[in-house]
PDB file of C-alpha atoms and ligand atoms in Angstrom:
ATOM      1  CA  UNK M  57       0.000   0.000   0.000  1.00 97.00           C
ATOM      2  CA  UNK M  58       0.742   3.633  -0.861  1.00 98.00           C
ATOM      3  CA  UNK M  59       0.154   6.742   1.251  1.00 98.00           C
ATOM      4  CA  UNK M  60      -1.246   9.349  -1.377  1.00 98.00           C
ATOM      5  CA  UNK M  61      -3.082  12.897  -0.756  1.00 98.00           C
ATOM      6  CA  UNK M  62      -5.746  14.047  -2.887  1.00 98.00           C
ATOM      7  CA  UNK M  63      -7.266  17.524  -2.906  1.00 98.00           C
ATOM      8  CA  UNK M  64     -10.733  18.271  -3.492  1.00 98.00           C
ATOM      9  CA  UNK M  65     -11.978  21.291  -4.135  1.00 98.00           C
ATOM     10  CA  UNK M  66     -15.352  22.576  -5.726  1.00 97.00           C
ATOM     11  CA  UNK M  67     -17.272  26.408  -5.958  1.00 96.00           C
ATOM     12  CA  UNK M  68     -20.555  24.949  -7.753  1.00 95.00           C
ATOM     13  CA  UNK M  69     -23.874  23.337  -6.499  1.00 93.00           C
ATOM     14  CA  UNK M  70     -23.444  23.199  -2.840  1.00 96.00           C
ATOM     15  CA  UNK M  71     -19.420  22.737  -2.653  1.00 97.00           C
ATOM     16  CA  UNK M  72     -19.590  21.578   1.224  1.00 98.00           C
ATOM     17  CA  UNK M  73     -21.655  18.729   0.059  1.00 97.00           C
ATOM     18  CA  UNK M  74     -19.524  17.964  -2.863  1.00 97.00           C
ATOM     19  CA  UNK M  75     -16.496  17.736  -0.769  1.00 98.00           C
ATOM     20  CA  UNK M  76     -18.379  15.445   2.086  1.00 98.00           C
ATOM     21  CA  UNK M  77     -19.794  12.774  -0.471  1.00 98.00           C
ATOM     22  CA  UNK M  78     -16.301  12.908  -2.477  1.00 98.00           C
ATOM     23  CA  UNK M  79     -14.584  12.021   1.169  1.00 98.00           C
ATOM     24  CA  UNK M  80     -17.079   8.751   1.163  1.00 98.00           C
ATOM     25  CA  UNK M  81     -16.908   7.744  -2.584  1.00 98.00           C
ATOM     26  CA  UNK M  82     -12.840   7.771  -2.345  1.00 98.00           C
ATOM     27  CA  UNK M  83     -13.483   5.621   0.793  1.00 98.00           C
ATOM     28  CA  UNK M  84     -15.259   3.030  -1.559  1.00 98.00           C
ATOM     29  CA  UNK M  85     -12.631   3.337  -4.123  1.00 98.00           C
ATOM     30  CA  UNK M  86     -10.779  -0.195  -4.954  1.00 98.00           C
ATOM     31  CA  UNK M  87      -8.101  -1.050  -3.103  1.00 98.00           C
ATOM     32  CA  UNK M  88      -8.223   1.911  -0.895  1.00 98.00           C
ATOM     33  CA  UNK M  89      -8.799   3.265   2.529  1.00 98.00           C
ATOM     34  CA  UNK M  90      -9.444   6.971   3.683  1.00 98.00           C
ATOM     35  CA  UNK M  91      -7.175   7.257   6.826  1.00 98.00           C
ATOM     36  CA  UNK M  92      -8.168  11.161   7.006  1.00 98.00           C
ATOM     37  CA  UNK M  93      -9.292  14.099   6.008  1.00 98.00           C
ATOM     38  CA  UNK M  94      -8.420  17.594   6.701  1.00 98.00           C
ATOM     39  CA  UNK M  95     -10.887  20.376   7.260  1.00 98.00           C
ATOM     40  CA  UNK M  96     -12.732  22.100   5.032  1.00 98.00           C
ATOM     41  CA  UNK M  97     -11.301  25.389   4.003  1.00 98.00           C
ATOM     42  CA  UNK M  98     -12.800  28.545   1.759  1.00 98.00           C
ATOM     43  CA  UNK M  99     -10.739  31.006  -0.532  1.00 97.00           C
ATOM     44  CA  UNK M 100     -11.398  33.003  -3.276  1.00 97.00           C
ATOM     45  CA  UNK M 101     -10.558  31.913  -6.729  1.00 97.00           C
ATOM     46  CA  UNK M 102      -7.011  31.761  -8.020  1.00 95.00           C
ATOM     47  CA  UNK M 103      -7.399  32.482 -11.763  1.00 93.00           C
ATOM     48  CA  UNK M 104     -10.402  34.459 -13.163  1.00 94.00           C
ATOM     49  CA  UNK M 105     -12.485  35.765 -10.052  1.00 94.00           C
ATOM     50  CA  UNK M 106     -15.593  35.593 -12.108  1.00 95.00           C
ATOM     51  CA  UNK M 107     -16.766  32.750 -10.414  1.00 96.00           C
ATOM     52  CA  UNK M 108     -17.690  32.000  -7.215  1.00 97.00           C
ATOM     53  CA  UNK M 109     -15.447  30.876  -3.935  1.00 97.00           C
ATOM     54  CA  UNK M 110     -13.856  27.717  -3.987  1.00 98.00           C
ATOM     55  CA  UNK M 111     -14.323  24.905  -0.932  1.00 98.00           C
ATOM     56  CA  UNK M 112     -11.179  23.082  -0.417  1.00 98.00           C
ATOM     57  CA  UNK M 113      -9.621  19.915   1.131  1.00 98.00           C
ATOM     58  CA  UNK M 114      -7.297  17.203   1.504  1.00 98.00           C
ATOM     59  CA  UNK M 115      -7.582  13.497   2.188  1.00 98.00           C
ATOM     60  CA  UNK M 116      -5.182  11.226   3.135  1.00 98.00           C
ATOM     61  CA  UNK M 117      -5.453   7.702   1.171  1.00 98.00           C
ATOM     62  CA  UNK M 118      -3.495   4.234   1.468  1.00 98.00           C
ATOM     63  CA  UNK M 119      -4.140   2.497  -1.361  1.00 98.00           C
ATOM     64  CA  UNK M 120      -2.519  -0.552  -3.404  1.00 98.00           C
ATOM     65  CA  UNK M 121      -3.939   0.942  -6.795  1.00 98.00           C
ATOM     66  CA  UNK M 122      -1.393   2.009  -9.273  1.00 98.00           C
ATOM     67  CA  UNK M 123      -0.756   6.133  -9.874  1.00 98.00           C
ATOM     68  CA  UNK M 124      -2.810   6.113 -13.634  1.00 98.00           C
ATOM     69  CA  UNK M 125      -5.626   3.392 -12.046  1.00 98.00           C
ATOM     70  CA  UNK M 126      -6.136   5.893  -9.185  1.00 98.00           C
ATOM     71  CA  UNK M 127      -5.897   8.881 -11.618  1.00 98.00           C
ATOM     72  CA  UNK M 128      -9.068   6.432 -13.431  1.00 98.00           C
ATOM     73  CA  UNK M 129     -11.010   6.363 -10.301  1.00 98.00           C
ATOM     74  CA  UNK M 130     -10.421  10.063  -9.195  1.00 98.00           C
ATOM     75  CA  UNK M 131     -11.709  11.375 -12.623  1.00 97.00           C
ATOM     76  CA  UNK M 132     -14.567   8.769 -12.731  1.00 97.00           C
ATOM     77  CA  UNK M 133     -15.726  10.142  -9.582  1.00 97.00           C
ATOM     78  CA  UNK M 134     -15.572  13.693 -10.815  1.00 96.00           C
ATOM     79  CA  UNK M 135     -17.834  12.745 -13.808  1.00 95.00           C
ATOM     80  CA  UNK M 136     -20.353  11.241 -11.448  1.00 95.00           C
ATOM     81  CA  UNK M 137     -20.283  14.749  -9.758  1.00 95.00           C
ATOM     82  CA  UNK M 138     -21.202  16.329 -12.922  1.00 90.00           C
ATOM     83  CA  UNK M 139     -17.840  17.988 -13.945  1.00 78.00           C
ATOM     84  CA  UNK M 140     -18.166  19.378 -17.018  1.00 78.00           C
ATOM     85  CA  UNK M 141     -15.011  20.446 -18.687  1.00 73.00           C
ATOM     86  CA  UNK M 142     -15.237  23.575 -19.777  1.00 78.00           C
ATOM     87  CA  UNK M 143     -13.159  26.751 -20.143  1.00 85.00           C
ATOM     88  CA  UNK M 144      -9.946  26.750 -18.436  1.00 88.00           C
ATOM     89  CA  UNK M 145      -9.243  27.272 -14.687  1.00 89.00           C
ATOM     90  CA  UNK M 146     -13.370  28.048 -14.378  1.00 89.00           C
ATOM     91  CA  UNK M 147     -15.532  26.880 -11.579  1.00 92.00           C
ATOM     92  CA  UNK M 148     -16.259  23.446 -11.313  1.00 92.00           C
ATOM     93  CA  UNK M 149     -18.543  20.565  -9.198  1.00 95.00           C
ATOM     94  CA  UNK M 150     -15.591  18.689  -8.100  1.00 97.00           C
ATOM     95  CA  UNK M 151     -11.878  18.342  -8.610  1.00 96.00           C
ATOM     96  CA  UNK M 152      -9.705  15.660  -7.369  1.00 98.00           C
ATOM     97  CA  UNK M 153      -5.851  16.211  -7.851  1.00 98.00           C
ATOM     98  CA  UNK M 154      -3.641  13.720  -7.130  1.00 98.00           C
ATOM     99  CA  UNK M 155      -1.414  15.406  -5.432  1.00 98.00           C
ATOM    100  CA  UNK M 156       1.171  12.753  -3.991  1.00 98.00           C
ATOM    101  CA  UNK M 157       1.899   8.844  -4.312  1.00 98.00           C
ATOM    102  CA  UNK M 158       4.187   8.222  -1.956  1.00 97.00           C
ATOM    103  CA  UNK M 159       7.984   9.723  -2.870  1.00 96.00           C
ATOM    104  CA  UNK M 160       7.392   9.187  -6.435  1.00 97.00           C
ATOM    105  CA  UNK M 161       8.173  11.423  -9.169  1.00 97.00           C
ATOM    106  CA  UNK M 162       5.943  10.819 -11.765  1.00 97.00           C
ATOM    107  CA  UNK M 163       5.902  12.464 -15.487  1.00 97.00           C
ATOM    108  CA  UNK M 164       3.541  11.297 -17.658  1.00 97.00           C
ATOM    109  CA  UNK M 165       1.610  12.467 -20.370  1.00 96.00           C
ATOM    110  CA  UNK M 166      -1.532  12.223 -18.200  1.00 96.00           C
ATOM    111  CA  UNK M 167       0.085  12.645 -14.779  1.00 98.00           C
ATOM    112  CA  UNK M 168       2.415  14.907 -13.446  1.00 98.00           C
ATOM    113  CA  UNK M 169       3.252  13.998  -9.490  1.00 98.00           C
ATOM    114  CA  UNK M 170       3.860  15.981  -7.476  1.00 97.00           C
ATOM    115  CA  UNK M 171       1.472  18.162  -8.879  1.00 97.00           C
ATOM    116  CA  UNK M 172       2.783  20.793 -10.333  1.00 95.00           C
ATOM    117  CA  UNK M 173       0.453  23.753  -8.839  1.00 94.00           C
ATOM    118  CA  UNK M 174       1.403  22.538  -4.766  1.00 97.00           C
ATOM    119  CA  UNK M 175       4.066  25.052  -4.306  1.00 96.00           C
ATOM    120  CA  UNK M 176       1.910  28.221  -5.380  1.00 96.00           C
ATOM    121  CA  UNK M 177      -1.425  27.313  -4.094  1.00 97.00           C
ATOM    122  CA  UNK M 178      -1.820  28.030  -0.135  1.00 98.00           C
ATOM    123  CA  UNK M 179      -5.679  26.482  -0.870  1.00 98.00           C
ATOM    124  CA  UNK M 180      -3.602  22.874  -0.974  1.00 98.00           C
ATOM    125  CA  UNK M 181      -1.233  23.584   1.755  1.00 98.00           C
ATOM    126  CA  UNK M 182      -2.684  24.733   4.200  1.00 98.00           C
ATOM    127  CA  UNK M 183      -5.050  22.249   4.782  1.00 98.00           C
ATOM    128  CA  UNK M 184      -2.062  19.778   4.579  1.00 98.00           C
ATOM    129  CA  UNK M 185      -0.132  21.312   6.832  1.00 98.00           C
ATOM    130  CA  UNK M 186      -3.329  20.337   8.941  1.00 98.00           C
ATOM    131  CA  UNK M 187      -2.543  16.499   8.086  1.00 98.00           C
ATOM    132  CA  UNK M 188       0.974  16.306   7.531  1.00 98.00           C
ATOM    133  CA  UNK M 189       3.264  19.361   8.159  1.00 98.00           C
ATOM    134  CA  UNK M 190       6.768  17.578   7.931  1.00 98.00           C
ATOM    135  CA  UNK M 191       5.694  15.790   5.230  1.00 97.00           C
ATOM    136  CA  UNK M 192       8.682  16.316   2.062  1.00 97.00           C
ATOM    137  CA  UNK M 193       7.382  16.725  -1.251  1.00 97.00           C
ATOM    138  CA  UNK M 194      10.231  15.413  -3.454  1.00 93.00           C
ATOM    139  CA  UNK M 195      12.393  18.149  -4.864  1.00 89.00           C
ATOM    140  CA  UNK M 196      10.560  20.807  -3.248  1.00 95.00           C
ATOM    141  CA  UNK M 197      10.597  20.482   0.758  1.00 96.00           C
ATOM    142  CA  UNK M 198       7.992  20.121   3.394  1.00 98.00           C
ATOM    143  CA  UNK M 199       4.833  20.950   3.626  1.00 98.00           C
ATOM    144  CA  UNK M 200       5.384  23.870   6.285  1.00 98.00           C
ATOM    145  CA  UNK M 201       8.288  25.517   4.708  1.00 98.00           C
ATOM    146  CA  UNK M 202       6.062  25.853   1.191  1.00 98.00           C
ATOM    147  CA  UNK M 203       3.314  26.948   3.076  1.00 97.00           C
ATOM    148  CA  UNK M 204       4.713  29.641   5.278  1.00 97.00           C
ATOM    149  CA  UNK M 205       5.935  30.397   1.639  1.00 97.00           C
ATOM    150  CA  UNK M 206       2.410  30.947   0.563  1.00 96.00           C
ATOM    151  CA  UNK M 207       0.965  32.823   3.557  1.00 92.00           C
ATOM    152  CA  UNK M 208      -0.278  35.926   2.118  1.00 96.00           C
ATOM    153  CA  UNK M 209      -3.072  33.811   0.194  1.00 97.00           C
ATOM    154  CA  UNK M 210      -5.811  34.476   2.132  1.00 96.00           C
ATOM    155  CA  UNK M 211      -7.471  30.594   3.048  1.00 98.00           C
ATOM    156  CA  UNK M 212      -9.603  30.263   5.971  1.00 98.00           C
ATOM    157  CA  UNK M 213     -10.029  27.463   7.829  1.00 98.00           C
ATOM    158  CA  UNK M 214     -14.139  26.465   8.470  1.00 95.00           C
ATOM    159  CA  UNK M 215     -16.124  24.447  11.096  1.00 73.00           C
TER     160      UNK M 215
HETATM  161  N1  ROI V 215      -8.947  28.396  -6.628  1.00 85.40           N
HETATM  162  C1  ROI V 215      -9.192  27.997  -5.362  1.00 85.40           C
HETATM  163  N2  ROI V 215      -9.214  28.903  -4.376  1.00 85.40           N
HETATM  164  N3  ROI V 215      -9.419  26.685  -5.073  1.00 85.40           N
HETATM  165  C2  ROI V 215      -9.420  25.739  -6.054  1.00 85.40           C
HETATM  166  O1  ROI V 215      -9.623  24.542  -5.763  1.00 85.40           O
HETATM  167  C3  ROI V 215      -9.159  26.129  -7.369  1.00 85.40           C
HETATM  168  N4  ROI V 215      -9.130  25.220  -8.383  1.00 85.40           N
HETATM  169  C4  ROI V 215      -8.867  25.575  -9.628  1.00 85.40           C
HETATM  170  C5  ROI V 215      -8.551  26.981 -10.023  1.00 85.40           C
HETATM  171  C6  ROI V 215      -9.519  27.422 -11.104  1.00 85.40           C
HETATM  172  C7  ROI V 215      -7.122  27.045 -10.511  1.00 85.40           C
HETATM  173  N5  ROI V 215      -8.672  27.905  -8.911  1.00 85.40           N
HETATM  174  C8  ROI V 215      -8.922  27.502  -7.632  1.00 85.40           C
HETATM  175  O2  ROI V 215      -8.825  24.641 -10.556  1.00 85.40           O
END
C-alpha cells in the first residue's frame, strides 16, 4: 500500500456537500482506505475571479492501486459529480488532484506527481499542513516551509 493525498476542491452546487460525499466515494474506491481528512477550508478563486469561492480539502489515502488506475477512479468520480469540462481554470462541481503517491516522481503524459500547482497554491497547503506538516514533497521540501511560503493567500479554515 501507498500513502497518497488528494485535494478536493469545488465552488458549484453546494461545494460543502460535494467535498463530504467525495470524502465517502474515495473511501469506496478499490483497493483503498481513507485514513483522514483535513478540514474544510474557503478562498477566493485563483485564476479568473468571475466565479464563485472555492471549498477546499485534503484526504489522506493508502491504497494498493497504481498512480494512472487511481488517476481512473479520481476522474470517474468527478464525472459522477457532474464535472463538465469547460473553459480553463473556471468553476467546477468537483476536482480531485492527485497530489502525492508516496515519494514518487511521476511524469507522464496524463500525470504529473507531485502536482505541479502545490508550491503556489496556499488552498492545498494549508489544509495539509493540517494532516501532515513535515511531510517532504520530493524536490521541493515540506509541507510547512512551502506553506509559510504561501501565507499571504488568504485561506480560511471552516467548522
Ligand atoms: N482556486 C481555489 N481557491 N481553489 C481551487 O480549488 C481552485 N481550483 C482551480 C482553479 C480554477 C485554478 N482555482 C482555484 O482549478
Amino acid at each position: 500500500m501507498i500513502i497518497a493525498y488528494i485535494g478536493l476542491g469545488s465552488n458549484l452546487d453546494q461545494p460543502k456537500q460535494q467535498l463530504l460525499q467525495a470524502l465517502d466515494e474515495l473511501a469506496d474506491m478499490p483497493e483503498t482506505r481513507l485514513n483522514r481528512a483535513s478540514s474544510l477550508y474557503a478562498s477566493s478563486p485563483m485564476g479568473p475571479k468571475d466565479q464563485p469561492d472555492y471549498l477546499n480539502a485534503i484526504a489522506e489515502i493508502s491504497t494498493g492501486l497504481a498512480p494512472l488506475a487511481l488517476l481512473d477512479e479520481l476522474q470517474r468520480i468527478e464525472d459522477d459529480h457532474g464535472r463538465i469540462r469547460g473553459r480553463h481554470w473556471g468553476p467546477r462541481t468537483l476536482d480531485l488532484d492527485l497530489l502525492l503517491y508516496g515519494e514518487q516522481v511521476i511524469r507522464e503524459q496524463r500525470l504529473t506527481v507531485p502536482h505541479p500547482g502545490i508550491a503556489q497554491r496556499a488552498f492545498v497547503l494549508k489544509p495539509l499542513e493540517e494532516l501532515a506538516p513535515r511531510l517532504v514533497v520530493p524536490e521541493l521540501g515540506t509541507i510547512r516551509e512551502l506553506s509559510a511560503a504561501c501565507k499571504d493567500q488568504q485561506v480560511r479554515r471552516i467548522k
